[in-house]
Amino acid sequence: MNNINQIIEFIKEIENLKSVTRTAWTKTGRRESTAEHSWRLAMLLMVLEEDFKDVDINKAIKMSLVHDLGELYDGDISAKLQSADDNKSHMEEIAMKRMLTTLPESLSGKIYDLWKEYNECSTKEAKLVKAMDKLETIVQHNQGKNPDDFDYEFNLKYGKKYFEYDDVLKSMRNIIDKDTNDSINLKNK
């Protein structure tokens, strides 16, 4: 029962992810939040369960829910703007450790381990979540009401390597690349 207060404090702390915006826009033109992205990523993984029977989907869903928690304090850095000098992974690790101090060690360890596994991208679950993270982002870019100077071409290369190891992923990537090309053609009209 002592853990309940800590859990509630943690949930209050991560509420801030609802206000962390990304370089993606909804179809109404509002900036998407990190929380919205993580939610739709989790839904995407849930509905793909039948296509990835060799993957622990429950673990993948949990991983998707924690994969961007490190953006809580310093926000999201657009993939297009990232550089080796920005210390993104170091900043996110510091943020993870800071936020997880509110939880009991048994819970904080599980969340941290899932986050670390995602970032190392060495398990089946992490590889799938990484690919779907990229896919969800591109789907949002194609679906959103973006600024006039939005760079759709970037999406044609973005995260492509994460789709190469599986036929279902390759098919999904072909579909979203077609959607991206359609968005480019619409923009150029």
PDB file of C-alpha atoms in Angstrom:
ATOM      1  CA  MET A   1       0.000   0.000   0.000  1.00  0.00           C
ATOM      2  CA  ASN A   2       2.962   2.357   0.584  1.00  0.00           C
ATOM      3  CA  ASN A   3       3.751   2.083  -3.120  1.00  0.00           C
ATOM      4  CA  ILE A   4       0.410   3.631  -4.076  1.00  0.00           C
ATOM      5  CA  ASN A   5       1.500   7.150  -3.102  1.00  0.00           C
ATOM      6  CA  GLN A   6       4.715   6.762  -5.089  1.00  0.00           C
ATOM      7  CA  ILE A   7       2.833   5.462  -8.115  1.00  0.00           C
ATOM      8  CA  ILE A   8       0.386   8.380  -7.990  1.00  0.00           C
ATOM      9  CA  GLU A   9       3.304  10.846  -7.752  1.00  0.00           C
ATOM     10  CA  PHE A  10       4.918   9.206 -10.784  1.00  0.00           C
ATOM     11  CA  ILE A  11       1.671   9.423 -12.773  1.00  0.00           C
ATOM     12  CA  LYS A  12       1.358  13.094 -11.829  1.00  0.00           C
ATOM     13  CA  GLU A  13       4.952  13.696 -12.948  1.00  0.00           C
ATOM     14  CA  ILE A  14       4.573  12.074 -16.367  1.00  0.00           C
ATOM     15  CA  GLU A  15       1.407  14.080 -17.058  1.00  0.00           C
ATOM     16  CA  ASN A  16       3.825  16.628 -18.474  1.00  0.00           C
ATOM     17  CA  LEU A  17       4.268  14.397 -21.543  1.00  0.00           C
ATOM     18  CA  LYS A  18       0.829  15.592 -22.621  1.00  0.00           C
ATOM     19  CA  SER A  19       2.388  19.046 -23.052  1.00  0.00           C
ATOM     20  CA  VAL A  20       5.648  17.997 -24.736  1.00  0.00           C
ATOM     21  CA  THR A  21       5.085  18.695 -28.422  1.00  0.00           C
ATOM     22  CA  ARG A  22       6.646  16.992 -31.405  1.00  0.00           C
ATOM     23  CA  THR A  23       7.316  18.140 -34.950  1.00  0.00           C
ATOM     24  CA  ALA A  24       4.111  16.490 -36.069  1.00  0.00           C
ATOM     25  CA  TRP A  25       0.668  18.009 -36.466  1.00  0.00           C
ATOM     26  CA  THR A  26      -2.787  16.502 -36.115  1.00  0.00           C
ATOM     27  CA  LYS A  27      -5.227  16.713 -38.980  1.00  0.00           C
ATOM     28  CA  THR A  28      -6.704  19.816 -37.317  1.00  0.00           C
ATOM     29  CA  GLY A  29      -3.292  21.527 -37.385  1.00  0.00           C
ATOM     30  CA  ARG A  30      -2.527  21.219 -33.655  1.00  0.00           C
ATOM     31  CA  ARG A  31       0.954  20.062 -32.609  1.00  0.00           C
ATOM     32  CA  GLU A  32       0.951  16.436 -31.534  1.00  0.00           C
ATOM     33  CA  SER A  33       2.155  15.617 -28.021  1.00  0.00           C
ATOM     34  CA  THR A  34       4.615  12.907 -27.075  1.00  0.00           C
ATOM     35  CA  ALA A  35       1.850  11.247 -25.044  1.00  0.00           C
ATOM     36  CA  GLU A  36      -0.425  11.078 -28.102  1.00  0.00           C
ATOM     37  CA  HIS A  37       2.363   9.576 -30.191  1.00  0.00           C
ATOM     38  CA  SER A  38       3.116   6.920 -27.550  1.00  0.00           C
ATOM     39  CA  TRP A  39      -0.574   6.046 -27.208  1.00  0.00           C
ATOM     40  CA  ARG A  40      -1.039   5.519 -30.948  1.00  0.00           C
ATOM     41  CA  LEU A  41       2.207   3.554 -31.133  1.00  0.00           C
ATOM     42  CA  ALA A  42       0.881   1.220 -28.403  1.00  0.00           C
ATOM     43  CA  MET A  43      -2.408   0.814 -30.302  1.00  0.00           C
ATOM     44  CA  LEU A  44      -0.515   0.038 -33.502  1.00  0.00           C
ATOM     45  CA  LEU A  45       1.456  -2.704 -31.765  1.00  0.00           C
ATOM     46  CA  MET A  46      -1.697  -4.150 -30.212  1.00  0.00           C
ATOM     47  CA  VAL A  47      -3.469  -4.511 -33.558  1.00  0.00           C
ATOM     48  CA  LEU A  48      -0.375  -6.079 -35.150  1.00  0.00           C
ATOM     49  CA  GLU A  49      -0.203  -8.954 -32.657  1.00  0.00           C
ATOM     50  CA  GLU A  50      -1.354 -11.556 -35.206  1.00  0.00           C
ATOM     51  CA  ASP A  51       1.343 -10.472 -37.674  1.00  0.00           C
ATOM     52  CA  PHE A  52       4.206 -10.824 -35.189  1.00  0.00           C
ATOM     53  CA  LYS A  53       3.529 -14.059 -33.295  1.00  0.00           C
ATOM     54  CA  ASP A  54       7.216 -14.509 -32.399  1.00  0.00           C
ATOM     55  CA  VAL A  55       7.254 -11.171 -30.537  1.00  0.00           C
ATOM     56  CA  ASP A  56       6.032 -10.658 -26.967  1.00  0.00           C
ATOM     57  CA  ILE A  57       3.462  -7.992 -27.881  1.00  0.00           C
ATOM     58  CA  ASN A  58       2.635  -7.162 -24.261  1.00  0.00           C
ATOM     59  CA  LYS A  59       6.300  -6.379 -23.682  1.00  0.00           C
ATOM     60  CA  ALA A  60       6.416  -4.373 -26.919  1.00  0.00           C
ATOM     61  CA  ILE A  61       3.355  -2.355 -25.856  1.00  0.00           C
ATOM     62  CA  LYS A  62       4.956  -1.607 -22.483  1.00  0.00           C
ATOM     63  CA  MET A  63       8.149  -0.607 -24.277  1.00  0.00           C
ATOM     64  CA  SER A  64       6.200   1.726 -26.554  1.00  0.00           C
ATOM     65  CA  LEU A  65       4.648   3.425 -23.543  1.00  0.00           C
ATOM     66  CA  VAL A  66       8.048   4.159 -21.982  1.00  0.00           C
ATOM     67  CA  HIS A  67      10.186   4.719 -25.102  1.00  0.00           C
ATOM     68  CA  ASP A  68       9.855   8.541 -25.038  1.00  0.00           C
ATOM     69  CA  LEU A  69       9.623   9.113 -21.271  1.00  0.00           C
ATOM     70  CA  GLY A  70      13.123  10.591 -21.437  1.00  0.00           C
ATOM     71  CA  GLU A  71      11.662  13.601 -23.269  1.00  0.00           C
ATOM     72  CA  LEU A  72       9.729  14.636 -20.163  1.00  0.00           C
ATOM     73  CA  TYR A  73      11.944  17.524 -19.061  1.00  0.00           C
ATOM     74  CA  ASP A  74      13.871  18.643 -22.140  1.00  0.00           C
ATOM     75  CA  GLY A  75      11.309  17.888 -24.834  1.00  0.00           C
ATOM     76  CA  ASP A  76      11.529  16.185 -28.192  1.00  0.00           C
ATOM     77  CA  ILE A  77      14.313  16.845 -30.670  1.00  0.00           C
ATOM     78  CA  SER A  78      13.147  16.347 -34.237  1.00  0.00           C
ATOM     79  CA  ALA A  79      14.985  13.532 -36.026  1.00  0.00           C
ATOM     80  CA  LYS A  80      15.698  15.979 -38.812  1.00  0.00           C
ATOM     81  CA  LEU A  81      17.479  18.335 -36.407  1.00  0.00           C
ATOM     82  CA  GLN A  82      19.386  15.749 -34.347  1.00  0.00           C
ATOM     83  CA  SER A  83      23.169  15.681 -34.411  1.00  0.00           C
ATOM     84  CA  ALA A  84      25.862  13.683 -32.658  1.00  0.00           C
ATOM     85  CA  ASP A  85      26.604  16.754 -30.547  1.00  0.00           C
ATOM     86  CA  ASP A  86      23.148  17.181 -29.029  1.00  0.00           C
ATOM     87  CA  ASN A  87      23.653  14.576 -26.244  1.00  0.00           C
ATOM     88  CA  LYS A  88      20.029  13.468 -26.703  1.00  0.00           C
ATOM     89  CA  SER A  89      20.511   9.962 -25.309  1.00  0.00           C
ATOM     90  CA  HIS A  90      22.518  11.242 -22.334  1.00  0.00           C
ATOM     91  CA  MET A  91      19.902  13.910 -21.538  1.00  0.00           C
ATOM     92  CA  GLU A  92      17.105  11.346 -21.797  1.00  0.00           C
ATOM     93  CA  GLU A  93      18.923   8.913 -19.513  1.00  0.00           C
ATOM     94  CA  ILE A  94      19.327  11.633 -16.880  1.00  0.00           C
ATOM     95  CA  ALA A  95      15.621  12.451 -17.228  1.00  0.00           C
ATOM     96  CA  MET A  96      14.673   8.781 -16.865  1.00  0.00           C
ATOM     97  CA  LYS A  97      16.696   8.374 -13.698  1.00  0.00           C
ATOM     98  CA  ARG A  98      15.274  11.610 -12.284  1.00  0.00           C
ATOM     99  CA  MET A  99      11.626  10.740 -12.910  1.00  0.00           C
ATOM    100  CA  LEU A 100      11.976   7.135 -11.797  1.00  0.00           C
ATOM    101  CA  THR A 101      13.183   8.141  -8.323  1.00  0.00           C
ATOM    102  CA  THR A 102       9.525   8.655  -7.411  1.00  0.00           C
ATOM    103  CA  LEU A 103       8.785   4.944  -7.921  1.00  0.00           C
ATOM    104  CA  PRO A 104       9.702   1.945  -5.784  1.00  0.00           C
ATOM    105  CA  GLU A 105      12.938   0.369  -7.049  1.00  0.00           C
ATOM    106  CA  SER A 106      11.206  -2.778  -8.317  1.00  0.00           C
ATOM    107  CA  LEU A 107       8.977  -0.724 -10.637  1.00  0.00           C
ATOM    108  CA  SER A 108      11.561   1.862 -11.631  1.00  0.00           C
ATOM    109  CA  GLY A 109      13.977  -0.908 -12.593  1.00  0.00           C
ATOM    110  CA  LYS A 110      11.424  -2.535 -14.902  1.00  0.00           C
ATOM    111  CA  ILE A 111      10.607   0.741 -16.636  1.00  0.00           C
ATOM    112  CA  TYR A 112      14.253   1.718 -16.986  1.00  0.00           C
ATOM    113  CA  ASP A 113      15.156  -1.717 -18.378  1.00  0.00           C
ATOM    114  CA  LEU A 114      12.406  -1.476 -21.025  1.00  0.00           C
ATOM    115  CA  TRP A 115      13.568   2.014 -21.990  1.00  0.00           C
ATOM    116  CA  LYS A 116      17.206   0.862 -22.204  1.00  0.00           C
ATOM    117  CA  GLU A 117      16.245  -2.219 -24.246  1.00  0.00           C
ATOM    118  CA  TYR A 118      14.375  -0.015 -26.721  1.00  0.00           C
ATOM    119  CA  ASN A 119      17.380   2.274 -27.121  1.00  0.00           C
ATOM    120  CA  GLU A 120      19.804  -0.628 -27.577  1.00  0.00           C
ATOM    121  CA  CYS A 121      17.464  -2.119 -30.207  1.00  0.00           C
ATOM    122  CA  SER A 122      18.847  -5.642 -29.928  1.00  0.00           C
ATOM    123  CA  THR A 123      15.745  -7.728 -29.112  1.00  0.00           C
ATOM    124  CA  LYS A 124      12.826  -8.680 -31.373  1.00  0.00           C
ATOM    125  CA  GLU A 125      10.537  -6.488 -29.305  1.00  0.00           C
ATOM    126  CA  ALA A 126      12.828  -3.452 -29.432  1.00  0.00           C
ATOM    127  CA  LYS A 127      13.350  -3.803 -33.182  1.00  0.00           C
ATOM    128  CA  LEU A 128       9.600  -3.965 -33.790  1.00  0.00           C
ATOM    129  CA  VAL A 129       8.878  -1.001 -31.515  1.00  0.00           C
ATOM    130  CA  LYS A 130      11.655   1.010 -33.188  1.00  0.00           C
ATOM    131  CA  ALA A 131      10.191   0.310 -36.645  1.00  0.00           C
ATOM    132  CA  MET A 132       6.643   1.093 -35.518  1.00  0.00           C
ATOM    133  CA  ASP A 133       7.847   4.289 -33.800  1.00  0.00           C
ATOM    134  CA  LYS A 134       9.131   5.465 -37.172  1.00  0.00           C
ATOM    135  CA  LEU A 135       6.011   4.235 -38.985  1.00  0.00           C
ATOM    136  CA  GLU A 136       3.610   5.987 -36.596  1.00  0.00           C
ATOM    137  CA  THR A 137       5.563   9.218 -36.987  1.00  0.00           C
ATOM    138  CA  ILE A 138       5.441   9.073 -40.784  1.00  0.00           C
ATOM    139  CA  VAL A 139       1.734   8.164 -40.777  1.00  0.00           C
ATOM    140  CA  GLN A 140       1.111  11.241 -38.611  1.00  0.00           C
ATOM    141  CA  HIS A 141       3.171  13.402 -40.940  1.00  0.00           C
ATOM    142  CA  ASN A 142       1.129  12.185 -43.909  1.00  0.00           C
ATOM    143  CA  GLN A 143      -2.162  12.535 -42.044  1.00  0.00           C
ATOM    144  CA  GLY A 144      -1.530  15.862 -40.339  1.00  0.00           C
ATOM    145  CA  LYS A 145      -2.262  19.405 -41.415  1.00  0.00           C
ATOM    146  CA  ASN A 146       1.376  20.447 -41.688  1.00  0.00           C
ATOM    147  CA  PRO A 147       3.021  23.841 -42.250  1.00  0.00           C
ATOM    148  CA  ASP A 148       3.533  24.806 -45.901  1.00  0.00           C
ATOM    149  CA  ASP A 149       7.286  24.234 -45.676  1.00  0.00           C
ATOM    150  CA  PHE A 150       6.963  20.700 -44.241  1.00  0.00           C
ATOM    151  CA  ASP A 151       9.675  18.370 -45.606  1.00  0.00           C
ATOM    152  CA  TYR A 152       7.896  15.171 -46.667  1.00  0.00           C
ATOM    153  CA  GLU A 153      10.970  13.990 -48.592  1.00  0.00           C
ATOM    154  CA  PHE A 154      12.801  13.448 -45.294  1.00  0.00           C
ATOM    155  CA  ASN A 155      10.296  10.704 -44.451  1.00  0.00           C
ATOM    156  CA  LEU A 156      11.253   8.622 -47.484  1.00  0.00           C
ATOM    157  CA  LYS A 157      14.612   7.860 -45.835  1.00  0.00           C
ATOM    158  CA  TYR A 158      13.643   8.233 -42.169  1.00  0.00           C
ATOM    159  CA  GLY A 159      14.212   5.012 -40.225  1.00  0.00           C
ATOM    160  CA  LYS A 160      14.213   2.865 -43.358  1.00  0.00           C
ATOM    161  CA  LYS A 161      16.811   0.437 -41.965  1.00  0.00           C
ATOM    162  CA  TYR A 162      14.412  -0.686 -39.216  1.00  0.00           C
ATOM    163  CA  PHE A 163      12.032  -2.195 -41.783  1.00  0.00           C
ATOM    164  CA  GLU A 164      14.513  -4.339 -43.707  1.00  0.00           C
ATOM    165  CA  TYR A 165      14.465  -7.500 -41.585  1.00  0.00           C
ATOM    166  CA  ASP A 166      10.819  -8.549 -42.001  1.00  0.00           C
ATOM    167  CA  ASP A 167       8.411  -8.927 -44.942  1.00  0.00           C
ATOM    168  CA  VAL A 168       5.415  -7.488 -43.067  1.00  0.00           C
ATOM    169  CA  LEU A 169       7.476  -4.447 -42.097  1.00  0.00           C
ATOM    170  CA  LYS A 170       8.680  -4.042 -45.684  1.00  0.00           C
ATOM    171  CA  SER A 171       5.061  -4.118 -46.900  1.00  0.00           C
ATOM    172  CA  MET A 172       4.024  -1.550 -44.311  1.00  0.00           C
ATOM    173  CA  ARG A 173       6.926   0.677 -45.299  1.00  0.00           C
ATOM    174  CA  ASN A 174       5.941   0.450 -48.978  1.00  0.00           C
ATOM    175  CA  ILE A 175       2.420   1.603 -48.090  1.00  0.00           C
ATOM    176  CA  ILE A 176       3.583   4.600 -46.048  1.00  0.00           C
ATOM    177  CA  ASP A 177       6.180   5.533 -48.658  1.00  0.00           C
ATOM    178  CA  LYS A 178       3.381   5.588 -51.245  1.00  0.00           C
ATOM    179  CA  ASP A 179       1.361   7.813 -48.892  1.00  0.00           C
ATOM    180  CA  THR A 180       4.401  10.073 -48.478  1.00  0.00           C
ATOM    181  CA  ASN A 181       4.835  10.343 -52.240  1.00  0.00           C
ATOM    182  CA  ASP A 182       1.128  11.180 -52.518  1.00  0.00           C
ATOM    183  CA  SER A 183       1.633  13.935 -49.912  1.00  0.00           C
ATOM    184  CA  ILE A 184       4.618  15.272 -51.875  1.00  0.00           C
ATOM    185  CA  ASN A 185       2.592  15.312 -55.097  1.00  0.00           C
ATOM    186  CA  LEU A 186      -0.310  17.091 -53.371  1.00  0.00           C
ATOM    187  CA  LYS A 187       2.053  19.696 -51.921  1.00  0.00           C
ATOM    188  CA  ASN A 188       3.605  20.344 -55.338  1.00  0.00           C
ATOM    189  CA  LYS A 189       0.266  20.957 -57.091  1.00  0.00           C
TER     190      LYS A 189
END
